[in-house]
C-alpha angles and dihedrals in degrees: 000000000000089000092070109099109244123230120246133218094029112179116246138162125215130201140159132024136259132058114003117261116186115202118206117192130211129261115293090016133094142210096284088061085089094059094115091062101036102087093053095041094048091060090071108013141056095238120203113189110193131205101216121221113295092014132099114335095339121112122269117258136219092229135027108193118135088250090061091057088047091056090052093051093046089055092050093050092047097046106031108030110079093192137020117306140208117228123210113186133177121207104314087016091055092055089048092049092053093050093047090052089051092050098041106034092159094052104042115073100180142350134213113203113197112197099319107198100206108174094354081084093026128057093340095058099093114114095002133121088252091060091049092048094051092045088054092045093050091051091048092049091050093049092046120175129145123336087255091053092050091046090054091049092050092050090058096053107123116221124192110249123223093238094047132275125054142287127206116241086228089063092054101042129043123244095255091054092049091047091055090049088050092052090052092046091053087067097039127108099232089217088071086080099048098086090042093055092043092054095240099102092112096047106141093014104111106208121217096009091068091058092050088067094055109112102173126082114277134202115204116201111194124195120208111274088209091057098047101287116151101206111086121218090243093054091045090055090050092052092051092047096047103042106071096216109032131146118200125207121183124205107205114207093010126119133225100284097068098158092056099038098039106022096153095053092044091051092051092050090048093048093050091049093048095049101039106036111049117347117107119233095259090056098050092090089061100041111050124085 
């Protein structure tokens, strides 16, 4: 993965003081997606929220495989973090965080993996609701228009239902959630979604071998697959088995965007992990929320 050329001039915002915490958003999102957590995190951490390549205000890229995002994050950790860092990634960002920890074991002190999809959005995506959603999102991003226009387009995306037939995305997500997705899509390079839709997003990302090289403590946050979560129970079991020090927290009834839908619970899980897994006693005053 280190052979992939990293992007430069990636947009990021920094706030707070304390140990460095790098936040890595999911596909189609951007750094401000973490806004619900930032005030609490910034009290005890130097928080860096990154816009990954092709997202938000960051430059467009030539390639958008997961390994490309990994190369970007590796560069940032190597060049901009003076000391060891903690990585908190959602979805795409969770897969990136795990791979960075594998590549830089001496620089990454802990990882929080929020509902990493692995091959749910990789070679298993064909014919699923995720494929239909990303096809609709790519079309909406290409057509553009106002945030309201994109929100309307997202609401009309038809997703195959488990019992047959279809459901509108607008029937599954509220208007505010769709409007935030539309705002993010208005800044997205639509080509970000091409390798996802084509099932080759994880090419070169050797799951679960990547996770077997993680040496720092890990916290795995799993959404409910029956409520729109992307991490399957089988893959979650693999993560826990392969990473030597991994804590697993399930969120029954909760969908994929845990940090936005359940910020209080996510913050409590993060705080417990930070204070009980790897911080020494003289650091506990800096780390908890």
